[in-house]
PDB file of C-alpha atoms and ligand atoms in Angstrom:
ATOM      1  CA  MET N 349     -70.902  13.435  -5.312  1.00  0.00           C
ATOM      2  CA  ILE N 350     -69.430  15.647  -8.067  1.00  0.00           C
ATOM      3  CA  ASN N 351     -72.041  17.095 -10.442  1.00  0.00           C
ATOM      4  CA  LYS N 352     -69.909  18.887 -13.019  1.00  0.00           C
ATOM      5  CA  ILE N 353     -66.917  21.125 -13.595  1.00  0.00           C
ATOM      6  CA  ASP N 354     -68.196  24.419 -12.221  1.00  0.00           C
ATOM      7  CA  HIS N 355     -65.340  26.427 -13.649  1.00  0.00           C
ATOM      8  CA  ILE N 356     -61.714  26.444 -14.726  1.00  0.00           C
ATOM      9  CA  ALA N 357     -59.858  29.366 -13.194  1.00  0.00           C
ATOM     10  CA  ILE N 358     -57.211  31.438 -14.947  1.00  0.00           C
ATOM     11  CA  ALA N 359     -54.919  33.601 -12.807  1.00  0.00           C
ATOM     12  CA  VAL N 360     -54.687  37.058 -14.361  1.00  0.00           C
ATOM     13  CA  ARG N 361     -53.192  40.430 -13.471  1.00  0.00           C
ATOM     14  CA  ASP N 362     -56.308  42.311 -14.611  1.00  0.00           C
ATOM     15  CA  VAL N 363     -59.748  40.757 -15.144  1.00  0.00           C
ATOM     16  CA  GLU N 364     -61.048  43.284 -17.681  1.00  0.00           C
ATOM     17  CA  LYS N 365     -57.830  43.259 -19.673  1.00  0.00           C
ATOM     18  CA  ALA N 366     -57.766  39.456 -19.773  1.00  0.00           C
ATOM     19  CA  ALA N 367     -61.445  39.357 -20.753  1.00  0.00           C
ATOM     20  CA  GLU N 368     -60.641  41.285 -23.939  1.00  0.00           C
ATOM     21  CA  PHE N 369     -59.071  38.191 -25.479  1.00  0.00           C
ATOM     22  CA  TYR N 370     -62.144  36.078 -24.729  1.00  0.00           C
ATOM     23  CA  GLU N 371     -64.450  38.706 -26.196  1.00  0.00           C
ATOM     24  CA  ARG N 372     -62.436  39.889 -29.188  1.00  0.00           C
ATOM     25  CA  ILE N 373     -60.932  36.564 -30.296  1.00  0.00           C
ATOM     26  CA  LEU N 374     -63.310  33.913 -28.968  1.00  0.00           C
ATOM     27  CA  GLY N 375     -66.515  35.937 -28.998  1.00  0.00           C
ATOM     28  CA  LEU N 376     -67.264  35.110 -25.349  1.00  0.00           C
ATOM     29  CA  LYS N 377     -68.703  37.720 -23.010  1.00  0.00           C
ATOM     30  CA  LEU N 378     -67.654  38.464 -19.439  1.00  0.00           C
ATOM     31  CA  GLY N 379     -70.742  37.849 -17.323  1.00  0.00           C
ATOM     32  CA  GLY N 380     -69.817  40.428 -14.683  1.00  0.00           C
ATOM     33  CA  THR N 381     -67.195  40.814 -11.993  1.00  0.00           C
ATOM     34  CA  GLU N 382     -67.208  40.498  -8.219  1.00  0.00           C
ATOM     35  CA  VAL N 383     -64.773  41.268  -5.415  1.00  0.00           C
ATOM     36  CA  VAL N 384     -64.582  38.357  -2.955  1.00  0.00           C
ATOM     37  CA  GLU N 385     -63.420  40.137   0.190  1.00  0.00           C
ATOM     38  CA  GLY N 386     -62.571  37.043   2.220  1.00  0.00           C
ATOM     39  CA  MET N 387     -60.210  35.811  -0.485  1.00  0.00           C
ATOM     40  CA  GLU N 388     -58.795  39.193  -1.524  1.00  0.00           C
ATOM     41  CA  VAL N 389     -59.545  38.557  -5.184  1.00  0.00           C
ATOM     42  CA  LYS N 390     -61.547  40.046  -7.993  1.00  0.00           C
ATOM     43  CA  VAL N 391     -63.240  37.458 -10.184  1.00  0.00           C
ATOM     44  CA  GLY N 392     -64.976  37.576 -13.528  1.00  0.00           C
ATOM     45  CA  PHE N 393     -66.980  34.688 -14.933  1.00  0.00           C
ATOM     46  CA  ILE N 394     -67.340  33.850 -18.618  1.00  0.00           C
ATOM     47  CA  PRO N 395     -70.193  31.376 -19.150  1.00  0.00           C
ATOM     48  CA  ILE N 396     -69.572  28.567 -21.663  1.00  0.00           C
ATOM     49  CA  GLY N 397     -72.330  25.973 -21.971  1.00  0.00           C
ATOM     50  CA  GLU N 398     -72.778  24.306 -18.585  1.00  0.00           C
ATOM     51  CA  THR N 399     -69.484  25.542 -17.227  1.00  0.00           C
ATOM     52  CA  ARG N 400     -67.528  28.783 -16.910  1.00  0.00           C
ATOM     53  CA  ILE N 401     -64.085  30.252 -17.149  1.00  0.00           C
ATOM     54  CA  GLU N 402     -63.184  32.191 -13.996  1.00  0.00           C
ATOM     55  CA  LEU N 403     -60.690  35.014 -14.414  1.00  0.00           C
ATOM     56  CA  VAL N 404     -59.181  35.567 -10.982  1.00  0.00           C
ATOM     57  CA  GLN N 405     -57.100  38.619 -10.102  1.00  0.00           C
ATOM     58  CA  PRO N 406     -55.231  39.066  -6.807  1.00  0.00           C
ATOM     59  CA  LEU N 407     -56.025  42.224  -4.823  1.00  0.00           C
ATOM     60  CA  ASN N 408     -53.321  41.618  -2.231  1.00  0.00           C
ATOM     61  CA  PRO N 409     -49.731  41.523  -3.555  1.00  0.00           C
ATOM     62  CA  GLU N 410     -48.765  39.226  -0.638  1.00  0.00           C
ATOM     63  CA  SER N 411     -51.403  36.588  -1.441  1.00  0.00           C
ATOM     64  CA  GLY N 412     -50.712  33.105  -2.722  1.00  0.00           C
ATOM     65  CA  LEU N 413     -52.381  34.020  -6.010  1.00  0.00           C
ATOM     66  CA  ALA N 414     -50.129  37.068  -6.503  1.00  0.00           C
ATOM     67  CA  LYS N 415     -47.090  34.898  -5.796  1.00  0.00           C
ATOM     68  CA  PHE N 416     -48.378  32.270  -8.223  1.00  0.00           C
ATOM     69  CA  ILE N 417     -48.495  34.882 -11.025  1.00  0.00           C
ATOM     70  CA  GLU N 418     -45.116  36.296 -10.029  1.00  0.00           C
ATOM     71  CA  LYS N 419     -43.535  32.837 -10.193  1.00  0.00           C
ATOM     72  CA  LYS N 420     -45.354  31.193 -13.107  1.00  0.00           C
ATOM     73  CA  GLY N 421     -47.002  34.068 -14.930  1.00  0.00           C
ATOM     74  CA  GLU N 422     -50.666  34.223 -15.836  1.00  0.00           C
ATOM     75  CA  GLY N 423     -52.295  30.887 -16.608  1.00  0.00           C
ATOM     76  CA  ILE N 424     -54.497  28.038 -15.417  1.00  0.00           C
ATOM     77  CA  HIS N 425     -54.776  28.189 -11.628  1.00  0.00           C
ATOM     78  CA  HIS N 426     -57.386  25.654 -10.507  1.00  0.00           C
ATOM     79  CA  ILE N 427     -60.277  23.434 -11.504  1.00  0.00           C
ATOM     80  CA  CYS N 428     -63.514  23.713  -9.564  1.00  0.00           C
ATOM     81  CA  TYR N 429     -65.991  20.877  -9.119  1.00  0.00           C
ATOM     82  CA  GLU N 430     -69.574  21.458  -8.077  1.00  0.00           C
ATOM     83  CA  VAL N 431     -70.799  19.225  -5.247  1.00  0.00           C
ATOM     84  CA  ASP N 432     -74.197  18.964  -3.521  1.00  0.00           C
ATOM     85  CA  ASN N 433     -72.841  19.017   0.015  1.00  0.00           C
ATOM     86  CA  ILE N 434     -69.425  20.567   0.490  1.00  0.00           C
ATOM     87  CA  HIS N 435     -69.164  19.646   4.185  1.00  0.00           C
ATOM     88  CA  LYS N 436     -69.665  15.988   3.363  1.00  0.00           C
ATOM     89  CA  ALA N 437     -67.377  16.168   0.301  1.00  0.00           C
ATOM     90  CA  LEU N 438     -64.460  17.676   2.262  1.00  0.00           C
ATOM     91  CA  GLU N 439     -64.907  15.141   5.064  1.00  0.00           C
ATOM     92  CA  THR N 440     -65.071  12.222   2.619  1.00  0.00           C
ATOM     93  CA  TYR N 441     -62.064  13.268   0.533  1.00  0.00           C
ATOM     94  CA  LYS N 442     -60.025  13.858   3.708  1.00  0.00           C
ATOM     95  CA  ALA N 443     -60.931  10.402   4.973  1.00  0.00           C
ATOM     96  CA  ARG N 444     -59.759   9.017   1.606  1.00  0.00           C
ATOM     97  CA  GLY N 445     -56.378  10.714   2.037  1.00  0.00           C
ATOM     98  CA  ALA N 446     -56.681  14.111   0.361  1.00  0.00           C
ATOM     99  CA  LYS N 447     -54.684  16.978   1.865  1.00  0.00           C
ATOM    100  CA  LEU N 448     -57.137  19.810   2.403  1.00  0.00           C
ATOM    101  CA  ILE N 449     -56.354  23.522   2.374  1.00  0.00           C
ATOM    102  CA  ASP N 450     -59.789  24.183   3.884  1.00  0.00           C
ATOM    103  CA  GLU N 451     -60.967  21.786   6.574  1.00  0.00           C
ATOM    104  CA  THR N 452     -64.200  23.769   6.701  1.00  0.00           C
ATOM    105  CA  PRO N 453     -65.740  25.618   3.749  1.00  0.00           C
ATOM    106  CA  ARG N 454     -65.434  29.372   3.321  1.00  0.00           C
ATOM    107  CA  LYS N 455     -67.369  31.954   1.361  1.00  0.00           C
ATOM    108  CA  GLY N 456     -66.746  32.138  -2.383  1.00  0.00           C
ATOM    109  CA  ALA N 457     -68.232  34.178  -5.217  1.00  0.00           C
ATOM    110  CA  HIS N 458     -72.033  34.475  -5.610  1.00  0.00           C
ATOM    111  CA  GLU N 459     -72.721  33.418  -1.983  1.00  0.00           C
ATOM    112  CA  SER N 460     -71.286  29.974  -2.664  1.00  0.00           C
ATOM    113  CA  LEU N 461     -69.339  27.845  -0.204  1.00  0.00           C
ATOM    114  CA  VAL N 462     -65.931  26.686  -1.356  1.00  0.00           C
ATOM    115  CA  GLY N 463     -63.033  24.561  -0.133  1.00  0.00           C
ATOM    116  CA  PHE N 464     -59.673  23.746  -1.681  1.00  0.00           C
ATOM    117  CA  ILE N 465     -57.718  20.498  -1.989  1.00  0.00           C
ATOM    118  CA  HIS N 466     -53.942  20.942  -1.920  1.00  0.00           C
ATOM    119  CA  PRO N 467     -52.172  20.203  -5.235  1.00  0.00           C
ATOM    120  CA  LYS N 468     -49.678  18.003  -3.323  1.00  0.00           C
ATOM    121  CA  SER N 469     -52.344  15.346  -2.965  1.00  0.00           C
ATOM    122  CA  SER N 470     -54.082  15.848  -6.315  1.00  0.00           C
ATOM    123  CA  GLY N 471     -51.371  15.379  -8.903  1.00  0.00           C
ATOM    124  CA  GLY N 472     -50.160  18.966  -8.944  1.00  0.00           C
ATOM    125  CA  VAL N 473     -53.584  20.473  -9.654  1.00  0.00           C
ATOM    126  CA  LEU N 474     -55.186  22.880  -7.200  1.00  0.00           C
ATOM    127  CA  MET N 475     -58.790  21.716  -6.858  1.00  0.00           C
ATOM    128  CA  GLU N 476     -61.700  23.736  -5.580  1.00  0.00           C
ATOM    129  CA  LEU N 477     -65.019  22.307  -4.486  1.00  0.00           C
ATOM    130  CA  THR N 478     -68.093  24.485  -4.556  1.00  0.00           C
ATOM    131  CA  GLN N 479     -71.598  24.188  -3.271  1.00  0.00           C
ATOM    132  CA  PRO N 480     -73.617  26.856  -5.117  1.00  0.00           C
ATOM    133  CA  THR N 481     -75.784  27.856  -2.135  1.00  0.00           C
ATOM    134  CA  GLU N 482     -75.917  26.816   1.502  1.00  0.00           C
ATOM    135  CA  SER N 483     -78.597  24.195   2.056  1.00  0.00           C
TER     136      SER N 483
HETATM  137 ZN1  LIG Y 476     -62.531  29.160  -8.472  1.00  0.00          ZN
END
């Protein structure tokens, strides 16, 4: 059901500023940025082989992401797995006992569909599922 790690997300205060480290030190280029209105975030993706680093910046100071940074500072925020059918994946993982943040998928970056699994049921790690395009 899971194809690969789609991305590892890093919570940052400023996408462009954070991207400087990846470019200057690691020699990795930011592949562009996007504002995801529904989630009140700005994201920037850095492609690495078959996966990506997602720099995710809160646009709403009241959001969970902003509070995450306030409390823990910038750092790893979630791991995202790519699935073929997100509706089926969410339903299956719920039936197996996962605590879902999203019972139904919502819109993510690049017209994808995404859904989150609560870290309480996944060993303290916020997990995102993504289906690249609606099929
Ligand atoms: Zn993500």
